[in-house]
GROMACS .gro file of C-alpha atoms in nm:
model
  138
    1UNK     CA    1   5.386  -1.265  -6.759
    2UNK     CA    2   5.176  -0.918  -6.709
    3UNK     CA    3   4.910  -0.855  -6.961
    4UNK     CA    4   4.938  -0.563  -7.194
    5UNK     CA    5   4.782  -0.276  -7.077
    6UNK     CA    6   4.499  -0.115  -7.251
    7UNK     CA    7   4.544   0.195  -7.505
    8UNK     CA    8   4.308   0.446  -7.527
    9UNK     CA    9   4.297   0.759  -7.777
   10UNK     CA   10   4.108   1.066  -7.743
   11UNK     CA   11   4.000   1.240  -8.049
   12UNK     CA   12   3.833   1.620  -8.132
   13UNK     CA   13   3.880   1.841  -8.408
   14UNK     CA   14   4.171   2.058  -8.281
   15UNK     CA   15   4.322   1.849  -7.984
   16UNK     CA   16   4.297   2.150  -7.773
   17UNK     CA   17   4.022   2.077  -7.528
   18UNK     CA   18   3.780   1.812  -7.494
   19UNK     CA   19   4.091   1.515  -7.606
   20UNK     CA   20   4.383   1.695  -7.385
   21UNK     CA   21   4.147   1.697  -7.058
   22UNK     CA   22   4.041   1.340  -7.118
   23UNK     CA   23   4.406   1.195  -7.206
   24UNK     CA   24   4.491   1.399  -6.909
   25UNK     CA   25   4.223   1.265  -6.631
   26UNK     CA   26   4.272   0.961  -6.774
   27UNK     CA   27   4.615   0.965  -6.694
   28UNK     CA   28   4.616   1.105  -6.371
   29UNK     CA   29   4.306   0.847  -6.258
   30UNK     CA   30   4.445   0.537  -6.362
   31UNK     CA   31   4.811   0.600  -6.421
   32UNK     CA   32   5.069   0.368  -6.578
   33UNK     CA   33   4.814   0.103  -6.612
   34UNK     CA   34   4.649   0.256  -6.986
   35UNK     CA   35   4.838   0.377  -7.242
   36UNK     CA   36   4.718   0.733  -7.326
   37UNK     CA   37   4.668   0.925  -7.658
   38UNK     CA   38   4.527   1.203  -7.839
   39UNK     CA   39   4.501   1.392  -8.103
   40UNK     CA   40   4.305   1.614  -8.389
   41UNK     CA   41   4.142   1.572  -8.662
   42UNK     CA   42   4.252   1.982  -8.744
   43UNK     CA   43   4.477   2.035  -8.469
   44UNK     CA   44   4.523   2.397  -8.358
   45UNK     CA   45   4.856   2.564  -8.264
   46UNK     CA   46   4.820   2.557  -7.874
   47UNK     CA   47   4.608   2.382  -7.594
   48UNK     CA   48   4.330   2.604  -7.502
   49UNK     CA   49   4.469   2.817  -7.197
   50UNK     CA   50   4.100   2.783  -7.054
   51UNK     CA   51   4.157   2.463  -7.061
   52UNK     CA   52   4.506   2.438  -6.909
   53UNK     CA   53   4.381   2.643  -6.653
   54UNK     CA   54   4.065   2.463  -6.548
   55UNK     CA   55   4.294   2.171  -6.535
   56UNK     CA   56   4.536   2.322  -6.325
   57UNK     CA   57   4.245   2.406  -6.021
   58UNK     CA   58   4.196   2.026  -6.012
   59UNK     CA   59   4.574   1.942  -5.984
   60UNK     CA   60   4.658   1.866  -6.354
   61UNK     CA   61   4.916   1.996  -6.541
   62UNK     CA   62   4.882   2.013  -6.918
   63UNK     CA   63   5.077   2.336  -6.992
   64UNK     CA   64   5.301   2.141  -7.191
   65UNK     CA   65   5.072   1.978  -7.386
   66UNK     CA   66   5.094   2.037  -7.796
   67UNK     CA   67   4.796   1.928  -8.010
   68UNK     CA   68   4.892   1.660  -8.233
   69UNK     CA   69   4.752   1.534  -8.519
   70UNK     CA   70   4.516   1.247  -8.625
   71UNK     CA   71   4.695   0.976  -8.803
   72UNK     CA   72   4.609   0.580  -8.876
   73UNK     CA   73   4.899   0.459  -8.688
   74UNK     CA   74   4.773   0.608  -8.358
   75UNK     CA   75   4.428   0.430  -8.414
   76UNK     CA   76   4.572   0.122  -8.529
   77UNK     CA   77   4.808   0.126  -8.217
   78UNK     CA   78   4.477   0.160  -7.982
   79UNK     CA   79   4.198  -0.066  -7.837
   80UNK     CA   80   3.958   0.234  -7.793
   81UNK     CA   81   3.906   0.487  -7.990
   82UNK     CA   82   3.715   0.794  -7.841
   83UNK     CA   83   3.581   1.088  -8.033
   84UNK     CA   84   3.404   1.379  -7.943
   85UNK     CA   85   3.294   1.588  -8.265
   86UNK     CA   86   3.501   1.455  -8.505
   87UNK     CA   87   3.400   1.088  -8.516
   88UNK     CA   88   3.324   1.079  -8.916
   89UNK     CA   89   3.681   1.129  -8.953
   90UNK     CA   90   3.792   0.896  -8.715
   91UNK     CA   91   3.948   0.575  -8.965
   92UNK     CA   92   3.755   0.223  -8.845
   93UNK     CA   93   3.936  -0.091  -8.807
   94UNK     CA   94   3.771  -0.443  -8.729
   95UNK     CA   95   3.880  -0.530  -8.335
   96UNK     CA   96   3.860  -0.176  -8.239
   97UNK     CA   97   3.608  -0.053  -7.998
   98UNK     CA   98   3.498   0.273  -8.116
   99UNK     CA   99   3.270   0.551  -7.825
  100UNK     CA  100   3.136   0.898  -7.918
  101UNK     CA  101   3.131   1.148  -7.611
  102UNK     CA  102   2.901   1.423  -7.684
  103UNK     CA  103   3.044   1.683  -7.543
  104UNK     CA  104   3.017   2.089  -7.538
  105UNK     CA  105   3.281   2.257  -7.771
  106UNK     CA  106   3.530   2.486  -7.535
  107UNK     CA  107   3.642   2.639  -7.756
  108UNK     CA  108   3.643   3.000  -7.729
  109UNK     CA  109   3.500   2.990  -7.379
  110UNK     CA  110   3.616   3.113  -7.071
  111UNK     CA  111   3.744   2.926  -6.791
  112UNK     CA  112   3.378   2.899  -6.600
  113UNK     CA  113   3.232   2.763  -6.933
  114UNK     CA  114   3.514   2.530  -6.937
  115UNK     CA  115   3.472   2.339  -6.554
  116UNK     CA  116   3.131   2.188  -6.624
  117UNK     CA  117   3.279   2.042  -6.950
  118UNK     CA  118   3.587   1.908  -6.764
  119UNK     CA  119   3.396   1.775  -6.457
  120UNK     CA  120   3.171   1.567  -6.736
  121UNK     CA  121   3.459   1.411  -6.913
  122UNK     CA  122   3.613   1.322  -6.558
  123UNK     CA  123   3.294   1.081  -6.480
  124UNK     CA  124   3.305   0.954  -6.841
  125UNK     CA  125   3.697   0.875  -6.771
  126UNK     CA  126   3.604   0.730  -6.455
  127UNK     CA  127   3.343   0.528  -6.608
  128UNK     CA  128   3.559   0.402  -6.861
  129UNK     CA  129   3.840   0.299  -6.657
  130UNK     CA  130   3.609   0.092  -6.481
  131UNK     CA  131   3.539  -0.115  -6.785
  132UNK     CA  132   3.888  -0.146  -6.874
  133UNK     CA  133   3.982  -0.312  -6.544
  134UNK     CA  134   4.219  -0.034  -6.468
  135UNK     CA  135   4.093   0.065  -6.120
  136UNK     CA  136   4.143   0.475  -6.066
  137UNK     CA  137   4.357   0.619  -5.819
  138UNK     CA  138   4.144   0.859  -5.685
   0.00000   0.00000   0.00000
């Protein structure tokens, strides 16, 4: 009998950045073995296409992506909880572990703007895959 896999979910204001490129290294770096989610606080309309394009030069693919919003079940349904601007908003539950990535806003920004801010949230992925127990890929 396996052990259930870990669930993570990513959380910003508008789920069209910061949250979509972590659910999305995540993913990529350690697969099938985390669940992945995120989602907004105020989610906005569309992924940022900055973002969907700095993705895309590392090999990601997020173009289908939709920001979705924030809701208890999601949290409830998670082990870790990981905001990044939004965490006052974020509900608490006892059992839950609970990070805060301070991270630049891209929002608005071009694509150059954009790469530092995804490179940063790959090594905090990376980082945090490593304390799940879910060894990355790559």
């Amino acid at each position: 009998m396996s052990e259930p896999k870990p669930s993570v979910l990513f959380v910003c204001v508008h789920n069209a950045g910061r949250s979509q490129m972590a659910a999305a290294w995540l993913t990529h770096l350690a697969g099938d073995r985390v669940e992945v989610r995120s989602a907004g606080s105020a989610p906005a309309d569309n992924v940022n296409p900055a973002v969907v394009e700095a993705m895309r030069e590392v090999g990601i693919d997020i173009s289908a992506e939709t920001p979705k919003v924030l809701t208890v079940d999601a949290v409830q349904a998670s082990d870790v909880c990981i905001t990044m601007g939004c965490g006052d908003v974020c509900p608490v539950f006892p059992g839950k572990k609970y990070l805060d990535w301070k991270l630049e806003d891209p929002a608005g920004q071009g694509v150059e703007a954009v790469r530092p801010i995804r490179d940063q949230i790959k090594v905090l992925v990376e980082d945090l895959i490593a304390g799940l127990g879910a060894d990355s890929r790559g």
